[in-house]
Short mmCIF file of C-alpha atoms in Angstrom, two decimals:
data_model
loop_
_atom_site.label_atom_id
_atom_site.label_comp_id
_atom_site.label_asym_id
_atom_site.label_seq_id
_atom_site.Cartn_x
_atom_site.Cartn_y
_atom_site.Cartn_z
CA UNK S 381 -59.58 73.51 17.91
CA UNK S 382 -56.37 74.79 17.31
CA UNK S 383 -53.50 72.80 15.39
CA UNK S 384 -50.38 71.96 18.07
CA UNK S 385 -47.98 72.78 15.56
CA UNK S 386 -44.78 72.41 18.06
CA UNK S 387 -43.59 69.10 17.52
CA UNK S 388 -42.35 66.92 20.31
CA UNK S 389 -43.61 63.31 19.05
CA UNK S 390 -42.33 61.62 16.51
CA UNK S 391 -43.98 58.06 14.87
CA UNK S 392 -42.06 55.83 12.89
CA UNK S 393 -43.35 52.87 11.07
CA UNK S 394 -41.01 50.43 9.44
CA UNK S 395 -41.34 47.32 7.39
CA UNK S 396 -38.16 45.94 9.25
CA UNK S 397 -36.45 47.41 12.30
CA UNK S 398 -33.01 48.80 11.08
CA UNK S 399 -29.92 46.69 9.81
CA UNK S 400 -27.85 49.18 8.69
CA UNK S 401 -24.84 46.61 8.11
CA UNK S 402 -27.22 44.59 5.91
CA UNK S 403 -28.62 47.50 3.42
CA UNK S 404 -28.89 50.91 2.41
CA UNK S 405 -32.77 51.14 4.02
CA UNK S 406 -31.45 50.37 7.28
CA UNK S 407 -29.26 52.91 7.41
CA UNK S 408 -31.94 55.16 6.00
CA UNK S 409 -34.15 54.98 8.24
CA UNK S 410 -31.35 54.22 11.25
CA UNK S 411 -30.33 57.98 9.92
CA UNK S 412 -33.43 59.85 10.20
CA UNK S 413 -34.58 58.62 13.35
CA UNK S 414 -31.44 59.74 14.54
CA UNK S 415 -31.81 63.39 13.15
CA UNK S 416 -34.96 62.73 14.74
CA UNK S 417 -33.43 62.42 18.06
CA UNK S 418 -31.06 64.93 17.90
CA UNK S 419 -34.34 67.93 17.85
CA UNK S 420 -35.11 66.94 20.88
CA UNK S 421 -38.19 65.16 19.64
CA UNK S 422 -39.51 61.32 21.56
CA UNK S 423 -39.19 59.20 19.10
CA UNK S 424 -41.54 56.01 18.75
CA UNK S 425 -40.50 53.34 16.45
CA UNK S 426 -43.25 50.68 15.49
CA UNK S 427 -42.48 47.69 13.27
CA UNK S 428 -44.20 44.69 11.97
CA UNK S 429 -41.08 42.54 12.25
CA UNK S 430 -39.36 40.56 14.79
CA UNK S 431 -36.03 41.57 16.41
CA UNK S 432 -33.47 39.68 14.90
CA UNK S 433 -29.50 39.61 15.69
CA UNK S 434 -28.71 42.15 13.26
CA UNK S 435 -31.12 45.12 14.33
CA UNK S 436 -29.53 48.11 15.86
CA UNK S 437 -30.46 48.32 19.76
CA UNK S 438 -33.13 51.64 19.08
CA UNK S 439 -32.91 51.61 23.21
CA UNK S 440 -29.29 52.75 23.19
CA UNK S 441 -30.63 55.93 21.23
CA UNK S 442 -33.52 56.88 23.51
CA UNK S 443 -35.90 55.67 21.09
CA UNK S 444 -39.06 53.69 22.21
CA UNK S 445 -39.52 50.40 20.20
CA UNK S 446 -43.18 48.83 19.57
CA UNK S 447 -43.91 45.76 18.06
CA UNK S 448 -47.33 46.01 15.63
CA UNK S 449 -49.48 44.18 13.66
CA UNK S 450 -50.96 44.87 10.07
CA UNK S 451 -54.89 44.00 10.23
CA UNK S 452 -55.20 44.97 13.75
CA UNK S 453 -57.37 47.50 16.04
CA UNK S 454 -55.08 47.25 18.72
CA UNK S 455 -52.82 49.45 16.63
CA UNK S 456 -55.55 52.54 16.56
CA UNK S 457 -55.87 52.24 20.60
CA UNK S 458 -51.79 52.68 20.76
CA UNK S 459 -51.22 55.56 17.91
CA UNK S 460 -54.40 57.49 19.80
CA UNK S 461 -52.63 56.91 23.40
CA UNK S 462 -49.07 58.17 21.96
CA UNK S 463 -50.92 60.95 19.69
CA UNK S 464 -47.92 61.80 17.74
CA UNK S 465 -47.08 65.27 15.87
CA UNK S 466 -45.94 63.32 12.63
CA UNK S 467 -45.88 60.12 11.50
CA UNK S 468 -42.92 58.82 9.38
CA UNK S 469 -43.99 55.30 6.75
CA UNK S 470 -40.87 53.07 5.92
CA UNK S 471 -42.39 52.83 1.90
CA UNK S 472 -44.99 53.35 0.56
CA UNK S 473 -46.76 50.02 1.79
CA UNK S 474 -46.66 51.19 5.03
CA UNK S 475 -48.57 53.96 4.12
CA UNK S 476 -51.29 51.92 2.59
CA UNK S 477 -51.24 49.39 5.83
CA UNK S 478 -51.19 52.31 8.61
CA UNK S 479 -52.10 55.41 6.64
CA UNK S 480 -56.03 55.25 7.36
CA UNK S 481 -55.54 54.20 11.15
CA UNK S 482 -53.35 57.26 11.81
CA UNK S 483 -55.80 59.67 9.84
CA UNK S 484 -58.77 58.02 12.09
CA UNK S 485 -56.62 57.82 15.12
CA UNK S 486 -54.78 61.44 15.10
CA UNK S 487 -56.15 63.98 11.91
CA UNK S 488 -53.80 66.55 12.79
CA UNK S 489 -50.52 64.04 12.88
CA UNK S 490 -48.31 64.98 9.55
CA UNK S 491 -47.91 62.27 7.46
CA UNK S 492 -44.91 61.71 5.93
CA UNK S 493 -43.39 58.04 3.49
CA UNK S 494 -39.53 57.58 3.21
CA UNK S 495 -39.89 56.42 -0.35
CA UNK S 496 -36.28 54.75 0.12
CA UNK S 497 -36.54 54.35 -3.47
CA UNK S 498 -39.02 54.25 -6.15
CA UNK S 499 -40.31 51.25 -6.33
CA UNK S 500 -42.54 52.03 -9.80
CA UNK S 501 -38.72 52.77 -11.11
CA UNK S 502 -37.16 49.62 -10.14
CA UNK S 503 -40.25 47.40 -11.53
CA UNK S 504 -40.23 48.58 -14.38
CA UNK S 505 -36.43 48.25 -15.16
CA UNK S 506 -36.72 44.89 -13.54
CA UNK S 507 -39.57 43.76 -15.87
CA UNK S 508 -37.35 45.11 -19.33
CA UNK S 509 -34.49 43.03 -18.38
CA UNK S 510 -35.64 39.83 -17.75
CA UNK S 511 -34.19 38.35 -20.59
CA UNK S 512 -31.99 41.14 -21.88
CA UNK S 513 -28.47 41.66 -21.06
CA UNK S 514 -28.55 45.22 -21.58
CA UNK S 515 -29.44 48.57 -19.25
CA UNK S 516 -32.30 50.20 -19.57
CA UNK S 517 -32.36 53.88 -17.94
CA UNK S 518 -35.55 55.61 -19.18
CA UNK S 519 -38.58 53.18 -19.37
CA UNK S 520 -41.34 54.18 -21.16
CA UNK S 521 -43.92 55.67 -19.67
CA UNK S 522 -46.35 52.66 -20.61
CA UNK S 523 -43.34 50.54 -18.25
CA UNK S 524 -43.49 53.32 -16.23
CA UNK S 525 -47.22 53.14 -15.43
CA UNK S 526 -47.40 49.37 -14.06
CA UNK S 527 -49.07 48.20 -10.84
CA UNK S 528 -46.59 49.23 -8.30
CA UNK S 529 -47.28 52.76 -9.90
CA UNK S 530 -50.82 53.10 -9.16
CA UNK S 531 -50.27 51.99 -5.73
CA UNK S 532 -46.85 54.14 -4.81
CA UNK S 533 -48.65 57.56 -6.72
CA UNK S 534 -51.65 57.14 -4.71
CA UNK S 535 -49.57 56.62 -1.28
CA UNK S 536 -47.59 59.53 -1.96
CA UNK S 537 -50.67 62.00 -2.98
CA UNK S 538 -52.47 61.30 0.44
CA UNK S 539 -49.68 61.93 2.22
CA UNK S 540 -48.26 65.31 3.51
CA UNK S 541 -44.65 64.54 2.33
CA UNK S 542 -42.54 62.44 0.81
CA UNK S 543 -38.52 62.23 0.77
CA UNK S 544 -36.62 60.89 -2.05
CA UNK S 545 -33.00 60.14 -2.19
CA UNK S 546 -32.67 60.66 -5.80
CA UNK S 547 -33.39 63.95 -7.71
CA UNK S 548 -33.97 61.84 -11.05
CA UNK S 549 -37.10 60.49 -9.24
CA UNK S 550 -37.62 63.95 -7.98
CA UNK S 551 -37.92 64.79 -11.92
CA UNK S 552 -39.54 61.83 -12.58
CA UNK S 553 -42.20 62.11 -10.31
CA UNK S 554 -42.81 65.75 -11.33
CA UNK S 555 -42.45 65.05 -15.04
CA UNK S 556 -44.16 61.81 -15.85
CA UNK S 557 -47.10 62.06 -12.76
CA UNK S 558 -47.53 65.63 -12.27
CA UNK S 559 -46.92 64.95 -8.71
CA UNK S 560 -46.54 68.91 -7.09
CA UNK S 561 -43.38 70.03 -5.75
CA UNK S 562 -45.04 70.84 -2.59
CA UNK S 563 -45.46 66.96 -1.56
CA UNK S 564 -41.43 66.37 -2.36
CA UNK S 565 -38.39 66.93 -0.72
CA UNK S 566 -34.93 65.51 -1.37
CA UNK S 567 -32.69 64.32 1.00
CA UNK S 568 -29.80 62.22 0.26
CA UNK S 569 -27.62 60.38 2.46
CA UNK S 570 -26.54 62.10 5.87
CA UNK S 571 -23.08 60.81 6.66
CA UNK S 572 -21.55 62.41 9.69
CA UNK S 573 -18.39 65.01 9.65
CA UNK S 574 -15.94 62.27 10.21
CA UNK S 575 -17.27 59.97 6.71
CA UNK S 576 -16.70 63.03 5.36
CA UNK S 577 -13.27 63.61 5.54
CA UNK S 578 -12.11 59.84 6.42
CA UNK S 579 -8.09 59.02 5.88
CA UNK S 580 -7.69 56.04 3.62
CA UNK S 581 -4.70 53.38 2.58
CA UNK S 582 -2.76 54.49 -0.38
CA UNK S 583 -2.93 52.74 -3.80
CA UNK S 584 0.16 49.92 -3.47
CA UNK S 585 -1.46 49.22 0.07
CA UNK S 586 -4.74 47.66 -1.63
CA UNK S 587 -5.37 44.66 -3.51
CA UNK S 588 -8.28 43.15 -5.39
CA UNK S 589 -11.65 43.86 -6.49
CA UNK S 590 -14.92 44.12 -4.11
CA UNK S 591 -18.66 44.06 -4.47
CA UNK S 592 -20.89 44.36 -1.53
CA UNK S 593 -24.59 44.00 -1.07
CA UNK S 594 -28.04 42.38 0.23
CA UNK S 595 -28.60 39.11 -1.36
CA UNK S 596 -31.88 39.68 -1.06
CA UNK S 597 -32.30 42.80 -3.44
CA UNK S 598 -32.91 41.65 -6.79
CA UNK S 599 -30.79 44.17 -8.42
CA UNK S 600 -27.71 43.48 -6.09
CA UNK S 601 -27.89 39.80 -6.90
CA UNK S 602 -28.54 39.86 -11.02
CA UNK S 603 -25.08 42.03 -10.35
CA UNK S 604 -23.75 38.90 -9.12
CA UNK S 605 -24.58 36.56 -11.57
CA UNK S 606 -23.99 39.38 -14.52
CA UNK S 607 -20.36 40.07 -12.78
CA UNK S 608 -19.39 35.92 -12.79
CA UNK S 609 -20.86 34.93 -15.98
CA UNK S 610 -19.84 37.75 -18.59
CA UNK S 611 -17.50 40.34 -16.51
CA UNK S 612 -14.75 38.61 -14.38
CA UNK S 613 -13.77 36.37 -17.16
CA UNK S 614 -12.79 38.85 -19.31
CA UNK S 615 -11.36 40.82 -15.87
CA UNK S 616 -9.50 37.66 -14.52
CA UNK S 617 -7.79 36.85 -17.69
CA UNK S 618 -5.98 40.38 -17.80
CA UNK S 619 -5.62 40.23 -13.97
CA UNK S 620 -4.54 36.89 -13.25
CA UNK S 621 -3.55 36.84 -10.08
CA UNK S 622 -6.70 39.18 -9.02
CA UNK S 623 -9.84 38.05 -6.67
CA UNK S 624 -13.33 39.71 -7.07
CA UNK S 625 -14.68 39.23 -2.97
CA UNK S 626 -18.45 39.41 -3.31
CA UNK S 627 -20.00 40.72 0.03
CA UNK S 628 -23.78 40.56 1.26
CA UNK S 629 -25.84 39.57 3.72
CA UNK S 630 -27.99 37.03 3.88
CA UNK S 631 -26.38 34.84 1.22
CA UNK S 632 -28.69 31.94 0.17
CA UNK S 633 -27.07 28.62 -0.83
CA UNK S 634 -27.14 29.67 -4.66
CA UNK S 635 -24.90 32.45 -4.20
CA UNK S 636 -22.26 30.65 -1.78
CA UNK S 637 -22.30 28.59 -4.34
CA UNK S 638 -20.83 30.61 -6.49
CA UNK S 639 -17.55 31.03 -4.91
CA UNK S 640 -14.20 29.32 -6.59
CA UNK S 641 -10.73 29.38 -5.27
CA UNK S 642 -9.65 28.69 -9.02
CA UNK S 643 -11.17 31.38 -10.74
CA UNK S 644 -10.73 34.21 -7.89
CA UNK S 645 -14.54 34.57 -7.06
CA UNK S 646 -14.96 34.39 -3.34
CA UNK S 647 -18.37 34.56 -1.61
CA UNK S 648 -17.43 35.30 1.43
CA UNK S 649 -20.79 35.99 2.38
CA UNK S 650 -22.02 38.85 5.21
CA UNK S 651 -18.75 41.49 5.50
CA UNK S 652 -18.46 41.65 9.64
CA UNK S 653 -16.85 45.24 9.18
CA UNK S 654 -17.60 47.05 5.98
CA UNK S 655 -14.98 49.79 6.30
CA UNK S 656 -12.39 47.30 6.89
CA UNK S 657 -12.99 45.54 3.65
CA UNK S 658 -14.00 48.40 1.83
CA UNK S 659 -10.92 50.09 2.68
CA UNK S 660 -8.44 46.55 1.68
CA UNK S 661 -9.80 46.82 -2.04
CA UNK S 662 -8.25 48.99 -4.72
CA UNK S 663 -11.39 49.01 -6.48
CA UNK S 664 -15.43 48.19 -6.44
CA UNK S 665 -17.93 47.20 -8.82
CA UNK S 666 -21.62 47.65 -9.44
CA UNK S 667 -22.99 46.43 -12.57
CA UNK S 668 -26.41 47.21 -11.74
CA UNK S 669 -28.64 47.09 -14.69
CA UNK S 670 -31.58 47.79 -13.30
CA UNK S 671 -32.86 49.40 -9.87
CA UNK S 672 -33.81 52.94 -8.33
CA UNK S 673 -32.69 54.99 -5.28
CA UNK S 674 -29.03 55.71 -4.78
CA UNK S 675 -26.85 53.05 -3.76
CA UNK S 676 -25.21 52.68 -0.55
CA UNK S 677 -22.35 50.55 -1.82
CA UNK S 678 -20.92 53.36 -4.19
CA UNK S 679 -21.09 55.86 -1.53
CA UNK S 680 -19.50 53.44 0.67
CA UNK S 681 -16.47 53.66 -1.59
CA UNK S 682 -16.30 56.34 -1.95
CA UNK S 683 -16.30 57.55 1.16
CA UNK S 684 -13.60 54.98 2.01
CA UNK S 685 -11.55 56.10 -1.33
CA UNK S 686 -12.31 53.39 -3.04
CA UNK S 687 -12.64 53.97 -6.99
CA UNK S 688 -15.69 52.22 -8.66
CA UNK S 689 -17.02 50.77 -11.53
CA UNK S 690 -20.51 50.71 -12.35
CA UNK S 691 -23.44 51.55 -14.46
CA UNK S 692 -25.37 54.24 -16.23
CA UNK S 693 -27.97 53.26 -13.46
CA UNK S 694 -25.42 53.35 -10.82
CA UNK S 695 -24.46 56.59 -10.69
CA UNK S 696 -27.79 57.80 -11.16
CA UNK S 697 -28.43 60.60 -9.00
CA UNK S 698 -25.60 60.46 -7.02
CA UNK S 699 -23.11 62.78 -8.08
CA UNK S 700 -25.30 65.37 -9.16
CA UNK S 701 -23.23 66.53 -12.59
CA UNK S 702 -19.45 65.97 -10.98
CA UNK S 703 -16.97 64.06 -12.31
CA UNK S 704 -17.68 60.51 -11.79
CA UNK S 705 -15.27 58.67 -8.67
CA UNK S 706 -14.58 56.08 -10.89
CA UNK S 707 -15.94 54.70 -14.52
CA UNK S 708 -19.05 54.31 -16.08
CA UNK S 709 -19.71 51.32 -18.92
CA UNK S 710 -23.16 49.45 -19.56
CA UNK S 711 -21.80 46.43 -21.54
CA UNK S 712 -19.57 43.94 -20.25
CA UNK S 713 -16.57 44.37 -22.24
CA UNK S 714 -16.37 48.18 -21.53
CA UNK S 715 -17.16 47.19 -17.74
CA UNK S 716 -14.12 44.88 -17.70
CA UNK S 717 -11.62 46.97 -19.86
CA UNK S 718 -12.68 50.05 -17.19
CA UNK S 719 -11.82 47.68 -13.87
CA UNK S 720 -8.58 46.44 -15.33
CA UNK S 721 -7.16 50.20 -16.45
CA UNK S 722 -8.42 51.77 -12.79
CA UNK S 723 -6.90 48.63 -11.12
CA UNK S 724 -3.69 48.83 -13.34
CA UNK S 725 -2.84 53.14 -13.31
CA UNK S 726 -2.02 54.68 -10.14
CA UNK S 727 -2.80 58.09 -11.39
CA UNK S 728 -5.94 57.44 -12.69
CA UNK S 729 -7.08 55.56 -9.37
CA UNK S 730 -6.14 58.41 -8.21
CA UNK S 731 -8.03 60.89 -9.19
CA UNK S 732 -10.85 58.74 -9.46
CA UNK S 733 -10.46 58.76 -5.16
CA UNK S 734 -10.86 62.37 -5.30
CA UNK S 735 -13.50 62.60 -7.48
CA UNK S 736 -15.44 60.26 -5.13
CA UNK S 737 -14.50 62.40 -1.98
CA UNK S 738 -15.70 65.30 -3.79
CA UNK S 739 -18.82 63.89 -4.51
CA UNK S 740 -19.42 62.60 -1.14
CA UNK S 741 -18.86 65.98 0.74
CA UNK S 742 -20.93 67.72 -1.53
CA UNK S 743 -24.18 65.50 -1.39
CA UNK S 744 -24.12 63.88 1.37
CA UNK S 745 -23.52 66.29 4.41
CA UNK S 746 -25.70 64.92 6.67
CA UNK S 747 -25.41 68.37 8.78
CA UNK S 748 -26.39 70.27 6.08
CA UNK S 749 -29.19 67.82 4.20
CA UNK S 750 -30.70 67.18 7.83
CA UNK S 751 -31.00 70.76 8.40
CA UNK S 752 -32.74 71.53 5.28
CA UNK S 753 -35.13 68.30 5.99
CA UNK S 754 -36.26 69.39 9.73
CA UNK S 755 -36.79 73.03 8.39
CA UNK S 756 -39.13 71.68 5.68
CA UNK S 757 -41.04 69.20 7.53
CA UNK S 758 -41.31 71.98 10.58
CA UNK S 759 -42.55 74.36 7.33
CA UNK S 760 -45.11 72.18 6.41
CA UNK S 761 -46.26 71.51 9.80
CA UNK S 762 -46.67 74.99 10.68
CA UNK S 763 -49.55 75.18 7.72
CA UNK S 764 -50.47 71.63 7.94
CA UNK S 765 -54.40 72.68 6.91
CA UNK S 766 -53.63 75.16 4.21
CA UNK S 767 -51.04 72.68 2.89
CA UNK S 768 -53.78 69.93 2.54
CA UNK S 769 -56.22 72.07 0.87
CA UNK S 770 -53.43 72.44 -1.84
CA UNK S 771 -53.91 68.82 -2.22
CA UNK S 772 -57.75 68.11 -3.77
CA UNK S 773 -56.41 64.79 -5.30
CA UNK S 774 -54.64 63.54 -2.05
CA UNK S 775 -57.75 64.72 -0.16
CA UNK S 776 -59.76 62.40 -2.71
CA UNK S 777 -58.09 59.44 -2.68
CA UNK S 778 -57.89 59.39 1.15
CA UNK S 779 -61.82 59.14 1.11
CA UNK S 780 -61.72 56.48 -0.92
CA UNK S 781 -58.99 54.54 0.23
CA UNK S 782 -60.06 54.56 4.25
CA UNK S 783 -63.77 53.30 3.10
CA UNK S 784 -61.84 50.05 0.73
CA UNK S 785 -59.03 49.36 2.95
CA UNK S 786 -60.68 49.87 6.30
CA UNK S 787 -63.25 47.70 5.37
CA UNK S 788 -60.92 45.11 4.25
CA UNK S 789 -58.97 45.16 7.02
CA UNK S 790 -61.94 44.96 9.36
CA UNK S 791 -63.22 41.72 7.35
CA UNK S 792 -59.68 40.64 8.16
CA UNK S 793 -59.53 41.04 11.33
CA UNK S 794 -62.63 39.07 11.88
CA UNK S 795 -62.34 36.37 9.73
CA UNK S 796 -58.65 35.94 11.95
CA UNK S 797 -60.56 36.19 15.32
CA UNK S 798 -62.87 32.95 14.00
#
C-alpha cells in the first residue's frame, strides 16, 4: 500500500488543554495548533484533562476537542476512526501513554513530541540545588543521565520528530546522547507581526519591579522565595519607595502569603491582563537558578519593552549570541546591584529595551519559524519509511516498549473494569 503523504489530519495530544495566560506550554501548544490551522489541515485535539475556566475555547478556532483517557481501549477505536496524517505528543509522557496505541492504531501516522522543554535538563538542575544557593548551568553528565533521562531519550528515539525551543538542548541532545539531527528541529516562540513591533510607555511613565509566573513550576516559585529572602532586601533598601508585584497563576496559600504592604512585596496573585502589567513596570526579574526551555516571561518583556534581570539560566537560549535586553548576575548581590542601576539610568534602560526588541524580532518570528517547521515536518512526511529506517534504535525500542507498556496497560485496564 502506498503511504498518503498529503496531510489533511492533524492529532494533538496534550497533558492539559491550553492556558496560555497561565504558562509558557499553553501558549506552546495554543501556537502550533494554530499554525496547524492556518495549512488548512482538521485539527483534533485530545486531552486527558478536564475543561477548566482558564482553557482557551479550541471551538472558536475550528479545532475539534476530545476528551481521553490514559489506560483505555476506547482511545485505539477513536485514533483508528479519525486516522490522522500526524500525531503531535504534549511531552514526552504523552508519548509513552499514547505512543504504542497510535503505532497499533495508524502505522503510517507521523509521530511527532513537543518537548516544551527538557525535562532530563530541569531535573537535574533541580536535584543540584536543593540545598545550594547557587546556579548550576552545565550538570554533569552523571546528573545529566538520571531517570527522567532514560525515559525522555527513549520517547524521543521512537518518535519521528521532536521540536525543541532551545538550541542549547538542541546541542545537548546531540552532544551528550548522540541523538541524530534528523529526529530534531528547533522552533522557538511564534509571536505574530504585531508582538513584533508593539509600541510601549516610555521610561518616566513606568514604575516598579515585576515578576510573573505559574506557581506551580518549581523553578518559577524557588524564584519567589530566592527573590524575597536574599534579593529584594538588598533591592528595597536602595529603592525605598519601590514594590516588586509578583504575578502567577494558581497561587497556593504559601505564596499569598508572602505578600507585605511594609516591605513592597505584593502577591497579587493571577495577572488578569499580562500586557497591561507587563507594560506598567520599568523592569522584570527572573532569578531562575535552575530550569530548561526558554522562558515565556522574559520574552514577554521584552516584547512589551520591558528590561530584565535574570540568570545565566535565564537567558539560555534565547537570544542566540545578541546583546542581552537587560542584565545577567547569578548571585544575589550582583542580581540586586543590576535591578537598582537598570531601574535608576534612563539610558541604560534604554538600550536594554532595544536590545530586547532586537532579540525578539530575530527569534521569534512566528511567520518565519512556522514556515520553516511545516516545511520540515511536510519533509519528513514525504519519506516517512526511508526516514524510519534511518532510525534502527527508535525502531528497537518501539518493539520493546509496545510489548511492556501495552501489556501494562491492558492489566490496567482490567484490573479497573473489576
Amino acid at each position: 500500500m502506498t503511504l498518503q503523504t498529503e496531510i489533511s489530519r492533524v492529532l494533538v495530544i496534550g497533558s492539559l488543554w491550553p492556558e496560555p495566560a497561565s504558562s509558557g506550554a499553553g501558549l506552546r501548544m495554543l501556537e502550533l495548533s494554530q499554525l496547524f490551522v492556518r495549512q488548512g489541515w482538521q485539527v483534533t485535539y485530545a486531552s486527558t484533562a478536564a475543561v477548566n475556566e482558564h482553557s482557551v475555547d479550541l471551538s472558536l478556532l475550528g479545532i475539534s476537542c476530545v476528551t481521553i483517557a490514559v489506560n483505555d481501549s476506547g482511545f485505539d477505536h477513536f485514533v483508528a476512526g479519525l486516522q490522522p496524517d500526524v500525531v503531535l505528543f504534549d511531552r514526552f509522557s504523552m508519548e509513552e501513554q499514547f505512543g504504542w496505541r497510535v503505532e497499533k492504531a495508524c502505522p503510517d501516522a507521523m509521530r511527532i513530541i513537543e518537548t516544551i522543554d527538557l525535562h532530563l535538563l530541569r531535573e537535574a538542575r533541580q536535584q543540584l540545588a536543593k540545598g545550594n544557593r547557587s546556579v548550576i548551568r552545565q550538570p554533569s553528565k552523571a546528573a545529566l543521565f538520571n531517570e527522567i533521562a532514560l525515559r525522555e531519550i527513549a520517547a524521543l528515539l521512537r518518535s519521528d520528530l521532536s521540536i525543541l525551543v532551545s538550541d542549547f538542548e538542541v546541542q545537548l541532545l546531540q552532544e551528550q546522547f548522540l541523538l541524530a539531527p534528523a529526529l530534531l528541529h528547533y522552533c522557538p516562540f511564534m509571536f505574530e507581526p504585531a508582538d513584533l513591533h508593539r509600541a510601549s510607555p516610555a521610561f518616566e511613565a513606568r514604575r516598579h519591579f515585576i515578576t510573573i509566573g505559574n506557581f506551580r513550576h518549581p523553578p518559577n516559585w524557588d524564584a519567589v522565595l530566592w527573590l524575597k529572602e536574599a534579593i529584594w532586601p538588598l533591592i528595597r533598601r536602595e529603592l525605598p519607595e519601590a514594590e516588586l508585584h509578583v504575578y502567577g497563576a494558581y497561587a497556593p496559600p504559601r505564596a499569598t502569603a508572602l505578600d507585605d504592604v511594609k516591605s513592597g512585596f505584593r502577591v497579587p496573585g493571577r495577572a488578569a491582563d499580562v500586557h497591561t502589567v507587563m507594560q506598567s513596570a520599568r523592569v522584570c526579574l527572573a532569578p531562575l537558578r535552575f530550569g530548561a526551555g526558554i522562558k515565556t516571561k522574559l520574552a514577554d518583556a521584552m516584547i512589551h519593552g520591558t528590561p530584565n534581570v535574570t540568570t545565566s539560566i535565564g537567558a539560555e537560549g534565547m537570544h542566540g549570541g545578541l546583546p542581552w535586553g537587560g542584565a545577567l548576575a547569578d548571585d544575589a548581590v550582583s542580581f540586586a546591584a543590576a535591578a537598582v542601576a537598570l531601574y535608576r539610568d534612563e539610558r541604560a534602560w534604554q538600550h536594554a529595551q532595544a536590545d530586547g526588541q532586537a532579540i525578539v524580532q530575530a527569534l521569534f518570528d512566528g511567520e518565519r519559524n512556522g514556515r520553516a517547521l511545516i516545511a520540515r515536518i511536510r519533509e519528513i512526511r514525504v519519506r516517512l519509511p526511508e526516514h524510519r529506517l534511518d532510525n534502527f534504535v527508535g525502531a528497537m525500542l518501539r518493539h520493546h516498549h509496545q510489548r511492556s507498556t501495552e501489556f501494562m496497560s491492558r492489566w490496567i485496564e482490567a484490573k479497573n473494569r473489576t
